[in-house]
Amino acid sequence: MANINVVNLAGAKVGEFELVDEVFAAEINDGLLWESVKHYRAALRQGTAATKNRNQVSGAGKKLWKQKGTGRARVGSIRTPLWRGGGTVHGPKPRSYEYAFPQKKLMGALRSAISAKINDGKFTIVDSFEVAEAKTKLFRTALNKLEAGKTTLLVESSRKLDEKLYLGSRNLQGVELVLSSEVHPYDLLRYEHAVFSKDAIEALQDTLKKFVSKRSKATDERSKAAAQKEVA
């Protein structure tokens, strides 16, 4: 078990939070992170590209000239794909690029993303996001004191989210607010720094614990044993 400092919005330490090793001390899986980001971005695609086939383009269906006797190549319709302005064969049609992604893999990628942020020193836990007023200036000052960097992801639990936090942070450039139940590995990789409320990380840790497989636990235990052996 590792402890991480819990600070207030002024940057002063107010306590500690215990991180469960089976959740946050796992080996970072780059391949799983790549898969989760690919899935997320695929789901964002609009998929609206479309072309018209010969039944959809404009043009009369009348035969342009008689079949024989003109010396010209035979033609049946002005809408043929062989002609300029004709229909397109096998062109793109509106579709969804989204595909199924196992929840267990998503949770594994989320563990890796959080572990990477912790290892890089880009992870902060605050006791609360509560402020006196819904002022952008107050949150900008708080983030400066937390040394949060140019881009920051704020994560709050759904039961603690209030209007002051939403209104005070929405106009901050390079800052995004998400719920702990909706945070995605892509969010953590996209932003330089992550700031979680204590309630948010507690809720997320409880959720991630449920998806730690026995195989992952055994692998982590072997890795720790090997590391301790090397140190000894």
Short mmCIF file of C-alpha atoms in Angstrom, two decimals:
data_model
loop_
_atom_site.label_atom_id
_atom_site.label_comp_id
_atom_site.label_asym_id
_atom_site.label_seq_id
_atom_site.Cartn_x
_atom_site.Cartn_y
_atom_site.Cartn_z
CA MET A 1 0.00 0.00 0.00
CA ALA A 2 1.31 3.43 -0.94
CA ASN A 3 0.17 6.72 0.52
CA ILE A 4 -0.31 9.93 -1.43
CA ASN A 5 -0.77 13.36 0.06
CA VAL A 6 -4.20 14.96 0.14
CA VAL A 7 -4.09 18.75 -0.17
CA ASN A 8 -6.58 21.59 -0.10
CA LEU A 9 -7.09 24.12 -2.90
CA ALA A 10 -4.38 26.29 -1.35
CA GLY A 11 -1.84 23.49 -1.85
CA ALA A 12 -1.41 22.72 1.87
CA LYS A 13 -1.29 19.10 3.01
CA VAL A 14 -4.37 18.09 5.01
CA GLY A 15 -4.00 14.31 5.09
CA GLU A 16 -3.06 11.17 3.21
CA PHE A 17 -4.86 8.68 1.00
CA GLU A 18 -3.96 5.01 0.80
CA LEU A 19 -3.68 3.66 -2.74
CA VAL A 20 -4.36 -0.05 -3.14
CA ASP A 21 -1.39 -1.76 -4.79
CA GLU A 22 -3.50 -4.20 -6.78
CA VAL A 23 -5.14 -1.22 -8.49
CA PHE A 24 -2.47 1.45 -8.82
CA ALA A 25 0.83 -0.44 -8.55
CA ALA A 26 0.20 -2.58 -11.62
CA GLU A 27 2.57 -2.63 -14.56
CA ILE A 28 1.61 -0.03 -17.17
CA ASN A 29 0.15 -1.76 -20.23
CA ASP A 30 0.90 0.45 -23.25
CA GLY A 31 -0.91 -1.89 -25.64
CA LEU A 32 -4.10 -1.75 -23.59
CA LEU A 33 -3.91 2.04 -23.44
CA TRP A 34 -3.57 2.17 -27.22
CA GLU A 35 -6.59 -0.11 -27.67
CA SER A 36 -8.76 2.00 -25.35
CA VAL A 37 -7.83 5.25 -27.12
CA LYS A 38 -8.47 3.69 -30.53
CA HIS A 39 -11.92 2.53 -29.38
CA TYR A 40 -12.75 5.94 -27.89
CA ARG A 41 -11.75 7.84 -31.02
CA ALA A 42 -13.61 5.40 -33.27
CA ALA A 43 -16.79 6.06 -31.29
CA LEU A 44 -16.32 9.82 -31.85
CA ARG A 45 -16.28 9.49 -35.64
CA GLN A 46 -19.38 10.90 -37.31
CA GLY A 47 -19.47 8.37 -40.11
CA THR A 48 -21.48 10.69 -42.36
CA ALA A 49 -19.45 10.24 -45.58
CA ALA A 50 -21.79 9.28 -48.41
CA THR A 51 -21.93 9.04 -52.20
CA LYS A 52 -24.84 8.55 -54.60
CA ASN A 53 -25.24 5.43 -56.70
CA ARG A 54 -26.82 5.39 -60.16
CA ASN A 55 -30.30 5.23 -58.65
CA GLN A 56 -29.77 8.42 -56.65
CA VAL A 57 -28.03 10.81 -59.06
CA SER A 58 -30.10 13.17 -61.20
CA GLY A 59 -30.66 12.42 -64.87
CA ALA A 60 -33.33 10.98 -67.14
CA GLY A 61 -33.64 7.27 -67.68
CA LYS A 62 -34.19 7.65 -71.40
CA LYS A 63 -31.78 5.92 -73.76
CA LEU A 64 -29.57 8.68 -75.23
CA TRP A 65 -29.42 7.33 -78.78
CA LYS A 66 -30.42 4.23 -80.62
CA GLN A 67 -28.46 1.06 -80.10
CA LYS A 68 -27.13 0.71 -83.65
CA GLY A 69 -26.36 2.83 -86.68
CA THR A 70 -24.75 5.91 -85.09
CA GLY A 71 -21.16 4.66 -85.03
CA ARG A 72 -20.93 5.60 -81.36
CA ALA A 73 -20.53 3.31 -78.38
CA ARG A 74 -23.79 1.96 -77.08
CA VAL A 75 -25.15 3.56 -73.92
CA GLY A 76 -28.28 2.91 -71.93
CA SER A 77 -28.37 5.71 -69.32
CA ILE A 78 -26.76 9.05 -68.55
CA ARG A 79 -26.48 7.92 -64.93
CA THR A 80 -24.02 5.12 -65.63
CA PRO A 81 -20.88 5.13 -63.41
CA LEU A 82 -18.77 5.30 -66.59
CA TRP A 83 -19.90 8.85 -67.29
CA ARG A 84 -18.98 12.10 -65.58
CA GLY A 85 -21.78 12.98 -63.17
CA GLY A 86 -22.94 9.39 -63.01
CA GLY A 87 -23.38 7.25 -59.93
CA THR A 88 -20.54 5.97 -57.76
CA VAL A 89 -19.94 2.26 -57.40
CA HIS A 90 -19.16 0.86 -53.93
CA GLY A 91 -18.79 4.36 -52.46
CA PRO A 92 -18.93 5.15 -48.72
CA LYS A 93 -22.28 5.12 -46.93
CA PRO A 94 -23.24 6.54 -43.50
CA ARG A 95 -22.17 4.08 -40.83
CA SER A 96 -21.09 3.85 -37.20
CA TYR A 97 -17.43 3.14 -36.50
CA GLU A 98 -18.14 2.16 -32.90
CA TYR A 99 -17.43 -1.40 -31.81
CA ALA A 100 -17.69 -3.42 -28.63
CA PHE A 101 -14.84 -3.08 -26.14
CA PRO A 102 -14.74 -5.35 -23.05
CA GLN A 103 -15.32 -3.46 -19.82
CA LYS A 104 -12.56 -5.44 -18.12
CA LYS A 105 -10.04 -4.19 -20.70
CA LEU A 106 -11.31 -0.62 -20.27
CA MET A 107 -10.84 -0.81 -16.50
CA GLY A 108 -7.36 -2.25 -17.02
CA ALA A 109 -6.46 0.65 -19.29
CA LEU A 110 -7.82 3.09 -16.70
CA ARG A 111 -5.60 1.53 -14.01
CA SER A 112 -2.59 1.89 -16.30
CA ALA A 113 -3.42 5.52 -17.13
CA ILE A 114 -3.76 6.51 -13.47
CA SER A 115 -0.60 4.60 -12.52
CA ALA A 116 1.30 6.43 -15.25
CA LYS A 117 0.09 9.80 -13.96
CA ILE A 118 1.15 8.88 -10.40
CA ASN A 119 4.58 7.71 -11.57
CA ASP A 120 5.10 10.95 -13.50
CA GLY A 121 4.13 13.09 -10.50
CA LYS A 122 1.19 14.54 -12.43
CA PHE A 123 -1.53 13.32 -10.07
CA THR A 124 -3.06 15.34 -7.23
CA ILE A 125 -5.78 14.56 -4.71
CA VAL A 126 -7.67 17.44 -3.09
CA ASP A 127 -9.91 17.10 -0.07
CA SER A 128 -12.68 19.06 -1.81
CA PHE A 129 -13.39 21.35 -4.76
CA GLU A 130 -15.68 23.55 -2.66
CA VAL A 131 -15.23 27.31 -3.12
CA ALA A 132 -17.06 30.33 -1.75
CA GLU A 133 -18.21 31.57 -5.17
CA ALA A 134 -18.54 30.24 -8.71
CA LYS A 135 -15.66 32.40 -9.94
CA THR A 136 -13.23 31.36 -12.66
CA LYS A 137 -10.51 33.40 -10.99
CA LEU A 138 -10.75 31.32 -7.79
CA PHE A 139 -10.20 28.07 -9.68
CA ARG A 140 -7.35 29.53 -11.74
CA THR A 141 -5.64 30.62 -8.52
CA ALA A 142 -6.20 27.18 -6.99
CA LEU A 143 -4.74 25.36 -10.00
CA ASN A 144 -1.70 27.63 -9.95
CA LYS A 145 -1.11 26.78 -6.29
CA LEU A 146 -1.50 23.09 -7.07
CA GLU A 147 1.08 23.49 -9.88
CA ALA A 148 -1.34 21.73 -12.18
CA GLY A 149 0.30 22.68 -15.48
CA LYS A 150 -1.11 24.06 -18.71
CA THR A 151 -3.79 21.40 -19.21
CA THR A 152 -5.67 19.84 -16.32
CA LEU A 153 -8.34 17.21 -15.87
CA LEU A 154 -10.63 17.74 -12.86
CA VAL A 155 -12.41 14.63 -11.60
CA GLU A 156 -15.27 14.80 -9.10
CA SER A 157 -17.74 12.20 -7.82
CA SER A 158 -21.33 12.51 -9.02
CA ARG A 159 -22.70 12.96 -5.49
CA LYS A 160 -20.35 15.88 -4.79
CA LEU A 161 -20.65 17.74 -8.10
CA ASP A 162 -22.18 21.17 -7.57
CA GLU A 163 -23.02 24.20 -9.67
CA LYS A 164 -20.14 26.31 -8.31
CA LEU A 165 -17.56 23.80 -9.51
CA TYR A 166 -19.16 23.50 -12.94
CA LEU A 167 -19.62 27.25 -13.51
CA GLY A 168 -16.25 28.19 -12.03
CA SER A 169 -14.21 25.76 -14.13
CA ARG A 170 -16.00 25.70 -17.49
CA ASN A 171 -14.32 28.85 -18.86
CA LEU A 172 -10.79 27.83 -17.91
CA GLN A 173 -8.70 27.21 -21.01
CA GLY A 174 -7.12 23.75 -21.06
CA VAL A 175 -9.28 22.50 -18.17
CA GLU A 176 -12.02 19.86 -18.34
CA LEU A 177 -14.33 18.57 -15.61
CA VAL A 178 -15.52 14.95 -15.68
CA LEU A 179 -17.24 12.60 -13.24
CA SER A 180 -15.36 9.71 -11.67
CA SER A 181 -17.94 7.34 -13.16
CA GLU A 182 -17.27 8.67 -16.67
CA VAL A 183 -13.50 9.28 -16.70
CA HIS A 184 -11.76 7.51 -19.59
CA PRO A 185 -8.08 6.60 -20.16
CA TYR A 186 -8.13 8.97 -23.14
CA ASP A 187 -8.95 11.87 -20.80
CA LEU A 188 -6.00 11.07 -18.54
CA LEU A 189 -3.59 10.74 -21.47
CA ARG A 190 -4.85 13.89 -23.15
CA TYR A 191 -4.29 16.21 -20.20
CA GLU A 192 -0.94 16.94 -18.60
CA HIS A 193 -2.16 16.88 -15.00
CA ALA A 194 -5.03 15.11 -13.21
CA VAL A 195 -6.68 16.51 -10.07
CA PHE A 196 -9.08 14.17 -8.26
CA SER A 197 -11.24 14.96 -5.28
CA LYS A 198 -10.86 12.49 -2.41
CA ASP A 199 -14.42 11.25 -2.93
CA ALA A 200 -13.78 10.72 -6.63
CA ILE A 201 -10.63 8.63 -6.19
CA GLU A 202 -12.29 6.57 -3.44
CA ALA A 203 -15.25 5.78 -5.68
CA LEU A 204 -13.02 4.99 -8.65
CA GLN A 205 -10.70 2.80 -6.58
CA ASP A 206 -13.66 0.75 -5.33
CA THR A 207 -14.86 0.28 -8.91
CA LEU A 208 -11.44 -0.69 -10.27
CA LYS A 209 -10.92 -3.25 -7.49
CA LYS A 210 -13.83 -5.28 -8.85
CA PHE A 211 -12.12 -5.70 -12.22
CA VAL A 212 -8.68 -6.82 -11.06
CA SER A 213 -8.25 -10.39 -12.31
CA LYS A 214 -6.50 -13.15 -10.39
CA ARG A 215 -4.01 -13.40 -13.23
CA SER A 216 -3.15 -9.70 -12.92
CA LYS A 217 -2.69 -10.06 -9.17
CA ALA A 218 -0.35 -13.02 -9.63
CA THR A 219 1.67 -11.16 -12.29
CA ASP A 220 2.01 -8.10 -10.06
CA GLU A 221 3.12 -10.23 -7.11
CA ARG A 222 5.79 -11.90 -9.24
CA SER A 223 7.00 -8.52 -10.51
CA LYS A 224 7.26 -7.15 -6.95
CA ALA A 225 9.09 -10.26 -5.76
CA ALA A 226 11.57 -9.97 -8.64
CA ALA A 227 12.13 -6.28 -7.91
CA GLN A 228 12.76 -6.96 -4.22
CA LYS A 229 15.17 -9.75 -5.12
CA GLU A 230 17.16 -7.40 -7.37
CA VAL A 231 17.36 -4.79 -4.61
CA ALA A 232 18.54 -7.41 -2.12
#
